[in-house]
Coordinates of C-alpha atoms and ligand atoms in Angstrom, one line a residue:
M601 CA 98.6 206.0 47.5
S602 CA 99.7 202.6 49.6
N603 CA 100.6 201.6 53.5
V604 CA 103.0 200.2 54.6
A605 CA 103.2 197.3 57.2
I606 CA 106.4 196.2 59.1
R607 CA 106.1 192.7 61.0
N608 CA 108.6 191.5 62.9
L609 CA 111.2 192.5 60.8
Q610 CA 115.4 191.9 62.2
I611 CA 118.5 193.2 60.7
Q612 CA 121.5 192.4 60.9
L613 CA 124.6 193.9 60.3
G614 CA 128.2 192.1 60.4
G615 CA 127.0 189.9 63.6
N616 CA 125.5 192.8 64.6
K617 CA 121.5 193.3 65.7
V618 CA 120.2 196.7 64.1
I619 CA 116.7 196.2 64.2
E620 CA 115.2 194.0 66.3
S621 CA 111.1 192.1 66.3
L622 CA 110.3 195.5 65.0
N623 CA 106.7 196.0 63.8
L624 CA 105.4 200.0 62.1
D625 CA 102.3 200.4 60.5
V626 CA 101.8 203.1 58.1
K627 CA 98.7 204.2 56.9
A628 CA 98.4 205.5 53.2
G629 CA 98.9 208.6 52.4
E630 CA 100.0 208.9 56.2
F631 CA 103.5 211.1 57.2
V632 CA 105.5 209.4 59.9
V633 CA 108.5 210.2 61.5
L634 CA 111.0 207.7 62.3
L635 CA 112.9 210.0 65.3
G636 CA 115.8 208.4 67.3
P637 CA 119.7 209.1 68.3
S638 CA 122.8 209.2 65.6
G639 CA 122.9 204.5 65.7
C640 CA 119.4 203.7 66.5
G641 CA 119.0 202.1 63.1
K642 CA 116.5 204.7 61.3
S643 CA 118.4 204.6 58.1
T644 CA 118.8 201.4 58.1
L645 CA 115.1 200.8 59.1
L646 CA 114.3 203.3 56.0
H647 CA 116.9 201.3 53.0
S648 CA 115.0 197.6 54.4
I649 CA 112.4 199.5 53.3
A650 CA 114.0 200.5 49.9
G651 CA 115.3 197.4 49.3
L652 CA 119.2 198.1 49.4
I653 CA 119.6 196.1 52.3
D654 CA 118.1 192.8 52.5
T655 CA 116.4 191.5 56.0
T656 CA 117.7 188.7 58.4
S657 CA 113.7 188.0 59.2
G658 CA 110.2 189.1 59.1
Q659 CA 107.9 190.9 56.3
I660 CA 107.8 194.1 54.5
E661 CA 104.4 195.1 52.7
I662 CA 103.9 197.9 50.3
G663 CA 100.2 198.6 49.4
G664 CA 99.0 195.4 50.8
K665 CA 101.9 193.2 49.1
D666 CA 104.4 191.4 50.3
M667 CA 107.3 193.2 49.4
T668 CA 110.3 192.0 51.2
W669 CA 112.1 190.4 49.1
A670 CA 111.1 192.7 45.7
D671 CA 113.2 194.3 43.6
P672 CA 114.1 198.3 44.4
K673 CA 112.3 199.6 41.4
D674 CA 109.1 197.3 42.1
R675 CA 108.7 198.3 45.6
G676 CA 106.5 201.7 44.2
I677 CA 108.5 204.0 46.1
A678 CA 110.8 207.0 45.9
L679 CA 113.7 208.0 48.1
V680 CA 115.6 211.2 48.3
F681 CA 118.6 210.9 50.7
Q682 CA 121.2 213.0 53.0
S683 CA 123.3 214.0 50.4
Y684 CA 122.2 214.9 48.0
A685 CA 123.4 211.9 45.4
L686 CA 122.7 215.4 41.7
Y687 CA 124.9 213.5 38.7
P688 CA 127.6 216.4 38.2
T689 CA 127.2 216.9 35.1
M690 CA 123.2 217.2 34.4
N691 CA 122.1 220.2 34.6
V692 CA 118.9 220.2 37.0
E693 CA 115.9 219.9 34.1
A694 CA 117.8 216.0 33.7
N695 CA 118.7 215.2 36.7
M696 CA 115.3 215.6 37.7
S697 CA 114.2 213.3 34.3
F698 CA 117.4 210.8 34.7
G699 CA 115.4 207.8 36.6
L700 CA 112.1 208.3 34.0
R701 CA 114.7 209.1 30.5
I702 CA 115.8 205.1 31.6
N703 CA 112.8 203.3 32.0
G704 CA 111.5 204.3 29.0
T705 CA 108.9 207.3 30.0
P706 CA 107.6 208.8 27.2
K707 CA 109.1 212.4 26.2
A708 CA 105.9 214.0 26.5
E709 CA 105.2 212.6 29.7
I710 CA 108.8 213.2 31.1
A711 CA 108.2 216.7 30.1
R712 CA 104.7 217.5 32.2
R713 CA 106.4 215.5 35.1
V714 CA 109.2 217.8 35.2
A715 CA 107.4 220.1 35.3
R716 CA 104.9 219.5 37.9
A717 CA 107.7 219.4 40.3
S718 CA 109.3 222.0 39.6
D719 CA 105.6 224.2 40.0
M720 CA 105.8 222.4 43.3
L721 CA 109.2 223.7 44.4
Q722 CA 110.0 226.2 42.0
L723 CA 112.6 225.2 40.0
G724 CA 111.5 226.9 36.5
P725 CA 114.0 229.6 36.5
L726 CA 116.9 227.5 37.2
L727 CA 116.4 223.6 35.0
K728 CA 119.4 224.4 32.5
R729 CA 121.6 224.6 36.2
K730 CA 124.4 222.3 37.0
P731 CA 123.9 220.9 40.6
A732 CA 127.7 222.9 41.1
N733 CA 125.6 226.7 40.3
L734 CA 123.7 225.4 43.1
S735 CA 123.1 226.4 46.8
G736 CA 122.3 223.4 48.9
G737 CA 118.5 224.0 50.1
Q738 CA 118.7 224.1 46.1
R739 CA 120.5 220.6 44.8
Q740 CA 117.7 219.6 48.3
R741 CA 114.8 220.6 46.4
V742 CA 116.0 219.6 42.8
A743 CA 116.5 215.6 44.8
I744 CA 112.9 216.4 46.2
G745 CA 112.6 217.0 42.4
R746 CA 114.0 213.7 41.3
A747 CA 111.5 211.4 44.3
I748 CA 108.4 213.2 42.9
V749 CA 108.6 212.5 38.8
R750 CA 108.7 209.2 39.9
E751 CA 104.9 210.1 40.6
A752 CA 106.4 206.9 43.8
D753 CA 102.8 205.9 46.2
V754 CA 105.5 206.1 49.1
M755 CA 108.4 208.7 49.6
L756 CA 111.2 207.8 51.7
F757 CA 113.6 210.6 53.1
D758 CA 116.7 210.1 55.0
E759 CA 117.5 213.5 56.9
P760 CA 117.1 215.5 54.2
L761 CA 117.2 218.7 55.7
S762 CA 119.9 218.4 58.0
N763 CA 123.0 220.0 55.3
L764 CA 121.0 222.8 55.6
D765 CA 121.2 225.6 57.3
A766 CA 118.8 226.6 60.4
K767 CA 116.3 229.1 58.3
L768 CA 116.7 227.0 55.3
R769 CA 115.4 224.2 57.1
T770 CA 112.3 225.9 58.8
E771 CA 111.0 226.9 54.8
L772 CA 111.7 223.2 53.0
R773 CA 110.1 221.7 56.2
R774 CA 107.2 224.2 55.2
E775 CA 107.5 223.0 51.8
L776 CA 107.6 219.2 52.5
K777 CA 104.4 219.2 54.7
Q778 CA 102.2 221.5 51.7
L779 CA 103.8 218.6 49.0
H780 CA 102.6 216.4 51.7
K781 CA 99.0 217.9 51.1
Q782 CA 98.9 218.1 47.4
L783 CA 101.2 214.6 46.7
G784 CA 98.6 212.9 48.8
A785 CA 101.6 210.2 48.7
T786 CA 102.8 207.9 52.0
M787 CA 105.0 209.1 53.3
I788 CA 108.6 208.1 55.6
Y789 CA 110.5 210.9 56.8
V790 CA 113.9 210.0 59.4
T791 CA 115.6 212.7 61.6
H792 CA 116.9 213.0 65.0
D793 CA 116.0 216.4 64.9
Q794 CA 112.3 217.0 67.0
V795 CA 111.2 220.0 65.8
E796 CA 111.4 218.4 62.7
A797 CA 109.4 215.5 64.0
M798 CA 107.2 217.1 65.6
T799 CA 106.3 219.8 62.9
L800 CA 106.2 217.8 60.6
A801 CA 104.8 214.1 61.6
Q802 CA 101.2 212.5 62.2
R803 CA 102.4 210.1 63.8
M804 CA 105.9 209.4 64.9
A805 CA 108.4 206.2 65.8
V806 CA 110.1 206.8 68.8
M807 CA 113.4 205.0 68.5
K808 CA 117.0 203.5 70.4
G809 CA 118.9 200.5 69.8
G810 CA 117.1 199.2 66.3
V811 CA 113.9 199.6 68.9
V812 CA 110.7 201.4 67.9
Q813 CA 109.7 203.4 71.9
Q814 CA 107.1 204.8 71.0
F815 CA 104.5 205.4 68.0
D816 CA 101.6 207.7 68.4
T817 CA 101.3 211.9 67.5
P818 CA 103.3 213.9 68.4
A819 CA 101.6 215.7 70.6
N820 CA 100.7 212.4 72.6
I821 CA 104.4 211.5 72.6
Y822 CA 105.2 214.9 74.1
S823 CA 102.6 214.8 76.6
E824 CA 102.4 211.4 77.7
P825 CA 106.0 209.4 76.8
A826 CA 105.8 206.1 77.3
N827 CA 109.2 205.6 79.0
L828 CA 112.5 207.4 80.2
F829 CA 114.3 207.1 77.0
V830 CA 111.0 208.9 75.5
A831 CA 110.5 211.7 78.2
T832 CA 114.3 212.7 78.6
F833 CA 114.4 212.2 73.9
L834 CA 112.0 215.1 73.5
G835 CA 111.4 218.3 75.0
S836 CA 113.7 221.8 75.6
P837 CA 115.0 221.4 77.8
G838 CA 114.0 218.0 78.4
M839 CA 111.7 216.6 80.9
N840 CA 112.5 217.5 84.9
L841 CA 113.3 214.4 86.6
F842 CA 112.7 213.6 90.4
K843 CA 113.5 210.1 92.2
G844 CA 111.2 209.5 94.3
K845 CA 109.0 206.6 96.4
L846 CA 105.4 206.4 95.7
E847 CA 103.5 205.7 99.3
Q848 CA 100.0 204.6 100.7
E849 CA 98.5 207.4 103.1
G850 CA 95.0 206.5 104.3
G851 CA 94.0 206.5 100.6
R852 CA 96.0 208.4 99.0
T853 CA 98.9 207.7 96.7
V854 CA 102.1 210.3 97.4
F855 CA 105.1 210.4 95.7
R856 CA 107.5 211.4 98.3
N857 CA 111.8 212.2 98.2
D858 CA 113.6 214.1 101.0
H859 CA 112.7 216.9 99.3
M860 CA 108.9 217.0 98.0
S861 CA 106.0 214.8 99.1
V862 CA 103.6 215.4 95.9
D863 CA 99.2 214.0 96.1
V864 CA 99.3 212.1 93.6
T865 CA 96.1 210.5 93.5
D866 CA 94.3 211.5 90.7
Y867 CA 97.3 210.1 88.6
P868 CA 95.9 208.1 85.8
F869 CA 97.8 204.9 86.8
K870 CA 98.0 202.5 84.1
Q871 CA 97.7 199.6 87.5
Q872 CA 97.2 200.9 90.6
P873 CA 100.3 201.0 92.9
A874 CA 100.4 198.8 96.1
G875 CA 102.5 199.0 99.0
K876 CA 105.7 201.4 98.6
H877 CA 107.0 201.5 94.8
E878 CA 110.5 203.7 93.5
C879 CA 109.8 206.0 91.2
V880 CA 110.9 209.2 88.9
L881 CA 108.2 212.0 88.2
G882 CA 108.3 213.4 85.8
V883 CA 107.4 217.1 85.1
R884 CA 108.5 219.6 81.3
P885 CA 109.5 222.4 82.3
E886 CA 106.4 224.7 81.0
D887 CA 104.8 222.7 83.7
I888 CA 106.4 224.9 86.6
D889 CA 105.1 227.6 87.7
V890 CA 107.6 229.8 89.4
G891 CA 107.4 232.5 91.9
N892 CA 103.8 234.1 92.3
C893 CA 103.1 230.2 94.6
D894 CA 100.6 231.6 96.8
G895 CA 97.7 229.1 97.4
A896 CA 99.4 226.8 95.1
E897 CA 100.0 222.9 96.2
N898 CA 103.5 221.8 96.4
V899 CA 105.4 224.7 96.4
V900 CA 109.2 223.6 97.8
C901 CA 111.9 226.7 97.8
A902 CA 114.9 227.2 95.3
S903 CA 117.9 229.6 94.3
V904 CA 117.8 230.9 91.0
S905 CA 121.2 229.4 89.4
L906 CA 120.4 230.7 85.9
I907 CA 118.7 233.0 84.0
E908 CA 118.2 232.1 79.9
A909 CA 116.3 234.8 77.3
M910 CA 115.2 233.1 74.5
G911 CA 112.7 236.5 73.1
A912 CA 109.5 235.3 73.4
H913 CA 110.7 233.4 76.6
R914 CA 112.8 232.5 79.8
V915 CA 114.4 229.9 80.9
L916 CA 114.9 229.5 84.8
W917 CA 117.4 227.4 86.3
L918 CA 116.8 226.6 89.1
D919 CA 119.2 224.7 92.4
F920 CA 116.7 222.5 93.5
H921 CA 118.9 220.7 97.1
G922 CA 122.2 219.5 94.6
T923 CA 119.5 218.9 91.2
Q924 CA 119.1 221.3 88.2
V925 CA 115.6 222.3 87.9
A926 CA 114.3 224.0 84.1
G927 CA 111.1 226.5 84.4
I928 CA 109.9 228.5 81.8
V929 CA 109.0 232.2 82.8
Q930 CA 106.3 233.9 80.2
D931 CA 105.8 237.2 82.2
Q932 CA 107.4 240.1 83.0
Q933 CA 108.5 239.3 86.8
H934 CA 111.3 240.0 88.0
L935 CA 114.3 237.5 88.6
E936 CA 117.9 237.7 90.3
T937 CA 119.9 234.5 90.2
E938 CA 121.6 233.4 93.7
K939 CA 117.9 234.9 94.9
D940 CA 115.7 232.2 97.2
I941 CA 112.7 231.1 94.4
S942 CA 109.4 229.4 95.5
F943 CA 108.6 226.9 91.9
S944 CA 105.0 224.3 92.7
I945 CA 105.0 221.6 89.8
R946 CA 101.1 221.3 88.2
T947 CA 99.9 218.2 89.4
K948 CA 97.2 217.0 86.8
R949 CA 100.4 217.9 84.5
I950 CA 103.1 215.2 84.9
S951 CA 104.5 211.8 84.4
L952 CA 105.4 208.4 86.3
F953 CA 108.0 206.5 85.4
D954 CA 108.2 202.4 87.4
G955 CA 112.4 203.5 88.8
A956 CA 113.4 200.1 88.0
S957 CA 111.6 198.7 84.2
E958 CA 111.5 203.1 83.5
Q959 CA 108.3 202.8 82.1
R960 CA 105.0 205.1 82.8
L961 CA 103.1 203.2 85.2
Ligands
ATP2353 N1 127.2 197.5 57.2 C1 126.4 197.3 58.4 N2 127.8 196.7 59.5 C2 127.9 196.8 60.8 N3 126.9 197.5 61.0 C3 126.1 198.8 60.9 C4 126.3 198.3 59.4 N4 126.0 200.0 59.1 C5 125.2 200.0 59.5 N5 125.5 199.6 61.1 C6 125.0 199.6 62.5 O1 123.5 199.9 62.9 C7 123.3 200.6 63.4 C8 122.6 201.9 63.1 O2 122.8 202.8 61.7 P1 121.7 203.4 61.1 O3 122.7 204.1 60.3 O4 120.8 202.9 60.7 O5 121.3 204.4 62.3 P2 120.7 206.0 62.3 O6 119.7 205.9 62.9 O7 120.4 205.4 60.5 O8 122.5 206.7 62.9 P3 122.5 208.4 62.0 O9 121.6 209.2 62.9 O10 123.9 208.6 62.5 O11 122.1 208.3 60.7 C9 124.9 201.8 64.0 O12 124.8 201.1 65.0 C10 125.7 201.5 63.2 O13 127.3 201.5 63.4
MG2354 MG1 121.2 207.6 59.2

């Protein structure tokens, strides 16, 4: 097992600054996910760790050694691409063992490794087939198998499941998690799918414009997003946002706008705000109580504009003075569109962001 430490990494491609002074510490044996919108630099970062792209400045350390300029084959890493990149003329067994054969690994050792990987990935019955005769999920398993046989300390995955249908994606996701436990390798996994990120990651780095916005456990990032971008990137529906001002009133701190006022005195401010402060209040749909709000604080009124039945729960869209507010309803209460309904915000679960910097307060 090897750790991966990235220090002040900068990468320019064709005059574009794609990665900017990026720092990331991945512990040995950890499963880290890089999550971010298309074009934010996830693949570039992964490829630079693999040694497929030159860094402009900064350092990449793998297993405690400076590997910034090391040859890809000397880095102790294996990379799985989104496109399976299998050799069409070779069968599954030959595809998996190809890398080992060209670097002169003894035959018996190759057989042991291929058997182990095909066991793990249930590829045994497919070993003699060519890629053209495999399903997408099976091809991706072979591509993963090819990475496993290298017995690398660090495994890198670039959106390996994005070409698969939803059901297969969920299955392979579970298998990958299991594989991580069995292999104990350090894994860095790129995706723009938040469900994949939340379920696989021990820690995840949310990226935007080549910059890591937050690096923490999925649970912490979800409940305490570091800024407005992270807050809205995660969650479906996303976090509800209300613009307003923080005001000091007789020892209390109150969030206020034209339509609501919320006492936020007990909010764990990083720094106590002084005077009036432009601010955005965020609350997740599951932290909005709809209907039965008797006795709750901060009750306001809205009208139901849409009800989405999701099976286990319903998503309720509320028209609140022209803003669409999403709430999640678990119970069986009778709801109709166009009807007025009250809702309240669970004050203990809110996030507050600075109106100008958009950073968490
Ligand atoms: N060779 C290149 N020359 C110039 N710009 C490049 C080059 N390769 C990538 N870029 C730019 O770098 C940025 C990051 O690309 P990258 O492929 O790392 O994004 P990504 O996060 O992996 O996106 P996706 O989710 O779509 O795969 C993009 O804006 C892209 O246009
Ligand atoms: Mg990419």
